[in-house]
């Protein structure tokens, strides 16, 4: 870890940490996450882990960038309302001392609260922009979990070292999520081919309809990336099992993807399927859950999927389960951002994301040749690039 910057601004309410893991290959590139953490220590651990993942992701993808991450830990709404401000839970008018709980007053209270929150959020991200500007380009941020193009616009008021602002390709129509999903899809196809699935031999499964006919994929998490992945899989004829903690997302998937089945999000990893695709938060693969897997491939979009890495890796190897390293598979987003920064359009970006198939094949080859786990093979590939100082090594 090269640098850890703590950002505290009492005026705006900003509480954040910026983790710069490496700038060996170029400026650190990585999104800004806004999430509710139990403590500052938890937020810092998350930032450090995610920043390292971005370094390795850029390295294996041949990008001239290092890895970094900004984490803003969200403050519950009731804590950002100043003492004396209107609260929707207090229906007494302090001046008149009477009940003003009619519908209009409630609507006004709600509007005031929403306006206050929006104003405070804008101030928070603009303040973060000032911290970024002081780094003189060592770190470039962008969209991530819990942040929006409007947040990036506020950062842009203070620094040019930000992507995914309004009007950019990365902020339009979930393009970054779409490219991340496309990269995961290419990785699933590559993994199936690696296991010798006859139906895929000689077929361009990235273009062909029904190329994955009859192959069951369990997708955990139906956010932007997970849902887009389901679209690719369904179009290719895969049979879907889906799960999410938000019931409406599941219902939407069941309606759109004919033949899809739902599962409990806490137990979908144990579904009888060919591919398990974790696309929610990290840490889903534990020593206990690995013993319950009924798939032959784990390939998903979630970051930091391995909890207790060595035990989990050994467990999957012992059971003959092929693991597609997460930071290789989910690099579509960072590839998209990196090439947009160079002026590339959507067609070229999509071609570059398709290159994940070649990178993953290289990882699998290193693992077999060196008798390594695929997780260790991916690390070896990334570290060789970092040691050379050349992203195209």
Coordinates of C-alpha atoms in Angstrom, one line a residue:
X1 CA 0.0 0.0 0.0
X2 CA 1.6 3.3 -1.1
X3 CA -0.7 5.8 0.6
X4 CA -3.7 6.0 2.8
X5 CA -5.5 9.3 3.1
X6 CA -8.2 10.0 5.7
X7 CA -10.7 12.6 4.7
X8 CA -12.8 14.2 7.5
X9 CA -14.7 17.4 6.9
X10 CA -17.1 18.4 9.8
X11 CA -18.7 21.1 7.7
X12 CA -20.0 18.8 5.0
X13 CA -20.1 15.7 7.1
X14 CA -17.5 13.9 4.8
X15 CA -16.0 10.8 6.3
X16 CA -13.9 8.9 3.8
X17 CA -10.7 7.1 3.1
X18 CA -8.7 7.0 -0.1
X19 CA -6.4 4.0 -0.5
X20 CA -3.7 4.1 -3.2
X21 CA -2.3 0.6 -3.5
X22 CA 0.1 1.1 -6.4
X23 CA 1.1 3.6 -9.1
X24 CA 3.8 1.5 -10.6
X25 CA 2.0 1.2 -14.0
X26 CA 0.4 4.6 -13.9
X27 CA -2.1 6.7 -11.9
X28 CA -4.2 4.7 -9.5
X29 CA -7.7 4.1 -11.0
X30 CA -10.7 2.9 -9.1
X31 CA -14.2 3.9 -8.1
X32 CA -15.7 5.7 -5.2
X33 CA -17.9 3.5 -3.0
X34 CA -20.5 4.9 -0.6
X35 CA -21.7 2.4 1.9
X36 CA -22.8 2.1 5.5
X37 CA -20.0 0.6 7.6
X38 CA -20.1 -0.5 11.2
X39 CA -16.9 1.4 12.0
X40 CA -14.1 3.4 10.5
X41 CA -11.8 0.3 10.7
X42 CA -14.2 -1.7 8.6
X43 CA -14.3 1.0 6.0
X44 CA -10.5 1.2 5.9
X45 CA -10.2 -2.6 5.5
X46 CA -12.6 -2.6 2.6
X47 CA -10.8 0.3 0.9
X48 CA -7.4 -1.4 1.2
X49 CA -8.7 -4.7 -0.1
X50 CA -10.5 -3.1 -3.0
X51 CA -7.6 -1.0 -4.0
X52 CA -5.3 -4.0 -4.2
X53 CA -7.8 -5.7 -6.3
X54 CA -7.8 -2.7 -8.7
X55 CA -4.0 -2.9 -9.0
X56 CA -4.1 -6.6 -9.9
X57 CA -7.1 -6.0 -12.2
X58 CA -5.4 -3.3 -14.2
X59 CA -2.1 -5.3 -14.3
X60 CA -3.6 -8.6 -15.7
X61 CA -5.7 -6.5 -18.2
X62 CA -2.7 -4.7 -19.6
X63 CA -3.8 -1.3 -18.6
X64 CA -1.4 1.6 -17.8
X65 CA -3.0 2.3 -14.4
X66 CA -2.4 1.3 -10.9
X67 CA -5.1 0.6 -8.3
X68 CA -6.9 2.8 -5.8
X69 CA -10.3 3.1 -4.1
X70 CA -12.2 5.8 -2.3
X71 CA -14.7 4.7 0.4
X72 CA -17.2 7.2 1.8
X73 CA -19.0 5.7 4.8
X74 CA -22.6 6.8 4.7
X75 CA -24.2 8.6 7.7
X76 CA -27.7 7.6 8.6
X77 CA -30.2 10.3 7.5
X78 CA -31.3 11.1 11.1
X79 CA -27.7 11.9 12.0
X80 CA -27.2 14.5 9.3
X81 CA -30.3 16.6 10.2
X82 CA -29.1 19.4 12.4
X83 CA -30.6 19.8 15.9
X84 CA -33.8 21.8 15.6
X85 CA -34.4 20.9 11.9
X86 CA -37.8 19.5 11.0
X87 CA -38.2 15.8 11.5
X88 CA -40.9 13.6 10.0
X89 CA -41.2 11.9 13.3
X90 CA -42.0 15.1 15.1
X91 CA -45.4 16.4 14.1
X92 CA -45.6 19.2 16.6
X93 CA -45.0 22.8 15.3
X94 CA -42.6 24.2 17.9
X95 CA -44.0 27.7 17.3
X96 CA -47.7 27.0 17.6
X97 CA -47.5 23.9 19.8
X98 CA -50.2 22.0 17.9
X99 CA -50.5 19.0 15.8
X100 CA -49.6 19.7 12.2
X101 CA -49.7 16.1 11.0
X102 CA -52.0 16.6 8.0
X103 CA -50.9 15.2 4.7
X104 CA -49.6 18.5 3.3
X105 CA -47.4 19.2 6.3
X106 CA -46.0 15.7 6.1
X107 CA -45.2 16.2 2.4
X108 CA -43.5 19.5 3.2
X109 CA -41.5 17.8 6.0
X110 CA -40.5 15.1 3.6
X111 CA -39.5 17.5 0.9
X112 CA -37.4 19.6 3.4
X113 CA -35.7 16.5 4.6
X114 CA -34.9 15.2 1.1
X115 CA -33.6 18.6 0.1
X116 CA -31.4 18.7 3.1
X117 CA -30.0 15.3 2.4
X118 CA -29.4 16.1 -1.3
X119 CA -27.6 19.4 -0.3
X120 CA -25.5 17.6 2.3
X121 CA -24.6 14.8 -0.1
X122 CA -23.5 17.4 -2.7
X123 CA -21.3 19.1 -0.2
X124 CA -19.9 15.8 0.9
X125 CA -18.7 14.8 -2.6
X126 CA -17.5 18.2 -3.5
X127 CA -15.4 18.1 -0.3
X128 CA -14.0 14.7 -1.4
X129 CA -13.1 16.4 -4.8
X130 CA -10.9 18.8 -2.9
X131 CA -9.0 16.0 -1.3
X132 CA -8.5 14.3 -4.7
X133 CA -7.2 17.5 -6.2
X134 CA -4.4 17.6 -3.5
X135 CA -3.2 14.3 -4.8
X136 CA -2.2 15.9 -8.1
X137 CA -3.5 13.1 -10.3
X138 CA -2.1 10.1 -8.4
X139 CA -5.6 8.8 -8.1
X140 CA -8.6 9.0 -10.5
X141 CA -12.0 8.0 -9.2
X142 CA -15.3 7.1 -10.7
X143 CA -18.6 5.3 -10.1
X144 CA -18.9 2.4 -7.7
X145 CA -21.4 0.9 -5.4
X146 CA -23.7 3.5 -3.8
X147 CA -22.5 6.5 -5.9
X148 CA -24.1 8.2 -8.9
X149 CA -23.1 10.4 -11.9
X150 CA -24.4 13.4 -9.9
X151 CA -21.9 12.6 -7.1
X152 CA -19.1 12.5 -9.7
X153 CA -20.3 15.9 -11.1
X154 CA -19.8 17.4 -7.6
X155 CA -16.3 15.9 -7.4
X156 CA -15.6 17.4 -10.9
X157 CA -16.3 20.9 -9.6
X158 CA -13.1 20.6 -7.6
X159 CA -10.8 18.3 -9.7
X160 CA -10.4 16.9 -13.2
X161 CA -9.3 13.5 -11.8
X162 CA -12.7 11.9 -12.0
X163 CA -14.6 9.8 -14.6
X164 CA -18.2 8.8 -15.1
X165 CA -19.6 12.4 -14.9
X166 CA -22.9 13.3 -16.6
X167 CA -22.6 12.9 -20.4
X168 CA -19.7 10.5 -20.2
X169 CA -20.0 7.0 -21.7
X170 CA -19.5 5.4 -18.2
X171 CA -22.5 7.3 -16.9
X172 CA -24.9 6.5 -19.8
X173 CA -27.4 3.7 -19.7
X174 CA -25.4 1.6 -17.2
X175 CA -22.7 1.1 -19.8
X176 CA -20.0 0.2 -17.3
X177 CA -22.2 -2.4 -15.6
X178 CA -23.0 -3.8 -19.0
X179 CA -19.3 -4.2 -19.9
X180 CA -18.6 -5.8 -16.6
X181 CA -21.4 -8.3 -17.2
X182 CA -20.1 -8.9 -20.7
X183 CA -16.7 -9.7 -19.3
X184 CA -18.1 -12.1 -16.8
X185 CA -20.1 -13.8 -19.6
X186 CA -17.0 -14.2 -21.7
X187 CA -15.3 -15.7 -18.7
X188 CA -18.1 -18.2 -18.1
X189 CA -17.9 -19.3 -21.8
X190 CA -14.1 -19.6 -21.6
X191 CA -14.3 -21.7 -18.4
X192 CA -16.9 -24.0 -19.9
X193 CA -14.6 -24.5 -22.9
X194 CA -11.7 -25.1 -20.6
X195 CA -13.7 -28.0 -19.1
X196 CA -14.3 -29.4 -22.5
X197 CA -18.0 -28.8 -22.9
X198 CA -18.6 -30.3 -26.3
X199 CA -21.5 -28.0 -27.2
X200 CA -19.1 -25.0 -27.1
X201 CA -16.3 -26.4 -29.2
X202 CA -16.0 -24.5 -32.5
X203 CA -19.0 -22.2 -31.6
X204 CA -18.7 -18.5 -31.1
X205 CA -20.7 -18.5 -27.9
X206 CA -20.2 -14.7 -27.6
X207 CA -22.3 -14.2 -30.7
X208 CA -24.3 -17.4 -31.2
X209 CA -27.9 -17.9 -30.0
X210 CA -28.5 -21.0 -27.9
X211 CA -24.8 -21.7 -27.6
X212 CA -25.3 -22.4 -23.8
X213 CA -28.5 -24.4 -24.3
X214 CA -29.2 -26.6 -21.3
X215 CA -26.4 -25.3 -19.2
X216 CA -27.6 -24.2 -15.7
X217 CA -26.1 -21.1 -14.2
X218 CA -27.0 -19.9 -10.7
X219 CA -26.7 -16.1 -10.4
X220 CA -26.5 -14.6 -6.9
X221 CA -27.3 -10.9 -7.0
X222 CA -29.5 -9.1 -9.5
X223 CA -28.1 -5.6 -9.3
X224 CA -27.0 -3.8 -12.5
X225 CA -24.2 -6.3 -13.3
X226 CA -26.0 -9.5 -12.2
X227 CA -29.1 -8.6 -14.1
X228 CA -27.2 -7.7 -17.3
X229 CA -25.3 -11.0 -17.0
X230 CA -28.6 -12.9 -16.8
X231 CA -29.6 -11.2 -20.1
X232 CA -26.4 -12.5 -21.8
X233 CA -26.9 -16.0 -20.4
X234 CA -30.6 -16.2 -21.2
X235 CA -30.0 -15.0 -24.8
X236 CA -27.4 -17.8 -25.2
X237 CA -29.9 -20.4 -24.0
X238 CA -28.7 -21.0 -20.5
X239 CA -31.1 -22.2 -17.8
X240 CA -31.1 -19.7 -14.9
X241 CA -31.5 -19.9 -11.2
X242 CA -31.6 -16.4 -9.6
X243 CA -31.5 -14.9 -6.2
X244 CA -31.4 -11.5 -4.6
X245 CA -32.3 -10.0 -1.2
X246 CA -34.7 -7.6 -3.0
X247 CA -37.8 -9.6 -4.0
X248 CA -38.8 -7.2 -6.7
X249 CA -35.6 -7.9 -8.6
X250 CA -36.2 -11.6 -8.5
X251 CA -39.8 -11.2 -9.7
X252 CA -38.6 -9.1 -12.6
X253 CA -36.1 -11.7 -13.6
X254 CA -38.6 -14.5 -13.4
X255 CA -40.9 -12.5 -15.7
X256 CA -38.2 -11.5 -18.2
X257 CA -36.2 -14.7 -18.4
X258 CA -38.5 -17.5 -19.3
X259 CA -37.8 -20.8 -17.5
X260 CA -35.8 -19.1 -14.7
X261 CA -36.2 -20.4 -11.2
X262 CA -35.6 -18.5 -7.9
X263 CA -33.6 -19.6 -4.9
X264 CA -32.9 -18.3 -1.4
X265 CA -30.0 -15.8 -1.7
X266 CA -28.4 -17.3 1.4
X267 CA -28.3 -20.8 -0.1
X268 CA -28.1 -20.4 -3.9
X269 CA -24.5 -21.3 -3.8
X270 CA -25.7 -24.9 -3.0
X271 CA -28.0 -25.0 -6.1
X272 CA -27.5 -28.0 -8.5
X273 CA -25.9 -26.1 -11.5
X274 CA -23.0 -26.1 -13.8
X275 CA -21.8 -22.6 -13.0
X276 CA -22.3 -20.6 -9.8
X277 CA -21.9 -16.8 -10.5
X278 CA -21.6 -14.7 -7.3
X279 CA -22.6 -11.1 -8.3
X280 CA -23.4 -9.5 -4.9
X281 CA -21.0 -8.5 -2.1
X282 CA -17.8 -10.3 -1.5
X283 CA -16.8 -13.1 0.9
X284 CA -19.5 -15.5 -0.2
X285 CA -17.0 -18.4 -0.7
X286 CA -16.1 -19.6 2.8
X287 CA -14.8 -23.0 3.9
X288 CA -18.4 -24.0 4.8
X289 CA -20.1 -22.8 1.6
X290 CA -17.4 -24.5 -0.6
X291 CA -18.4 -27.8 0.9
X292 CA -22.0 -27.1 -0.1
X293 CA -21.2 -26.2 -3.8
X294 CA -22.8 -28.4 -6.4
X295 CA -21.3 -26.7 -9.4
X296 CA -18.1 -27.4 -11.4
X297 CA -17.3 -23.7 -12.1
X298 CA -17.4 -20.6 -9.9
X299 CA -17.3 -17.5 -12.1
X300 CA -19.0 -14.3 -11.0
X301 CA -18.7 -10.5 -10.8
X302 CA -18.4 -10.0 -7.1
X303 CA -15.2 -8.6 -5.7
X304 CA -13.1 -10.4 -3.1
X305 CA -15.2 -13.6 -3.3
X306 CA -12.7 -15.7 -1.2
X307 CA -13.1 -15.6 2.6
X308 CA -10.2 -17.5 4.3
X309 CA -8.5 -17.7 0.9
X310 CA -6.1 -20.6 1.4
X311 CA -8.8 -22.9 2.9
X312 CA -11.3 -22.0 0.3
X313 CA -8.9 -22.4 -2.6
X314 CA -7.8 -25.8 -1.3
X315 CA -11.4 -26.8 -0.8
X316 CA -12.4 -26.0 -4.4
X317 CA -9.3 -27.8 -5.8
X318 CA -10.0 -30.9 -3.7
X319 CA -13.5 -31.0 -5.1
X320 CA -12.5 -30.4 -8.7
X321 CA -14.2 -27.0 -9.0
X322 CA -12.7 -24.5 -11.4
X323 CA -12.4 -21.0 -10.0
X324 CA -12.3 -18.0 -12.3
X325 CA -10.4 -15.4 -10.3
X326 CA -12.7 -12.5 -9.6
X327 CA -10.5 -9.6 -10.6
X328 CA -9.7 -11.2 -13.9
X329 CA -13.3 -11.9 -14.7
X330 CA -14.9 -8.6 -13.5
X331 CA -12.3 -6.3 -15.2
X332 CA -14.8 -5.1 -17.9
X333 CA -15.7 -2.0 -15.9
X334 CA -12.1 -0.8 -15.4
X335 CA -11.2 -1.7 -19.0
X336 CA -14.2 0.4 -20.2
X337 CA -13.1 3.4 -18.0
X338 CA -9.5 3.1 -19.0
X339 CA -10.2 3.1 -22.7
X340 CA -12.8 5.9 -22.5
X341 CA -10.1 8.0 -20.9
X342 CA -8.1 7.4 -24.0
X343 CA -11.1 8.5 -26.2
X344 CA -12.3 5.1 -27.3
X345 CA -15.9 4.5 -28.3
X346 CA -18.3 1.7 -27.3
X347 CA -17.4 -0.7 -30.1
X348 CA -13.7 -0.6 -29.4
X349 CA -14.3 -0.9 -25.7
X350 CA -16.4 -4.0 -26.2
X351 CA -13.6 -5.6 -28.3
X352 CA -11.2 -4.9 -25.5
X353 CA -13.5 -6.4 -22.8
X354 CA -13.8 -9.5 -25.0
X355 CA -10.0 -9.9 -24.4
X356 CA -10.8 -11.1 -20.9
X357 CA -11.3 -14.5 -22.5
X358 CA -7.6 -14.6 -23.5
X359 CA -6.4 -13.4 -20.1
X360 CA -8.4 -16.0 -18.3
X361 CA -7.1 -18.7 -20.7
X362 CA -3.6 -17.6 -19.9
X363 CA -4.4 -17.9 -16.1
X364 CA -5.7 -21.4 -16.6
X365 CA -2.6 -22.4 -18.6
X366 CA -0.2 -21.0 -15.9
X367 CA -2.2 -22.9 -13.2
X368 CA -1.8 -26.2 -15.1
X369 CA 1.8 -25.7 -16.1
X370 CA 3.0 -24.6 -12.6
X371 CA 0.6 -26.8 -10.6
X372 CA -0.9 -23.7 -9.0
X373 CA -4.4 -22.8 -8.0
X374 CA -6.1 -20.5 -10.5
X375 CA -6.2 -17.8 -7.8
X376 CA -2.4 -18.1 -7.3
X377 CA -1.8 -18.2 -11.1
X378 CA -3.7 -14.9 -11.5
X379 CA -1.6 -13.3 -8.8
X380 CA 1.6 -14.6 -10.4
X381 CA 0.6 -13.1 -13.7
X382 CA -0.3 -9.7 -12.1
X383 CA 2.8 -9.6 -10.0
X384 CA 5.0 -10.3 -13.0
X385 CA 3.5 -7.4 -14.9
X386 CA 4.0 -5.1 -11.8
X387 CA 7.6 -6.2 -11.4
X388 CA 8.3 -5.4 -15.0
X389 CA 6.7 -2.0 -14.7
X390 CA 5.3 -2.5 -18.2
X391 CA 1.5 -3.1 -18.5
X392 CA 2.1 -4.8 -21.9
X393 CA 4.8 -7.2 -20.6

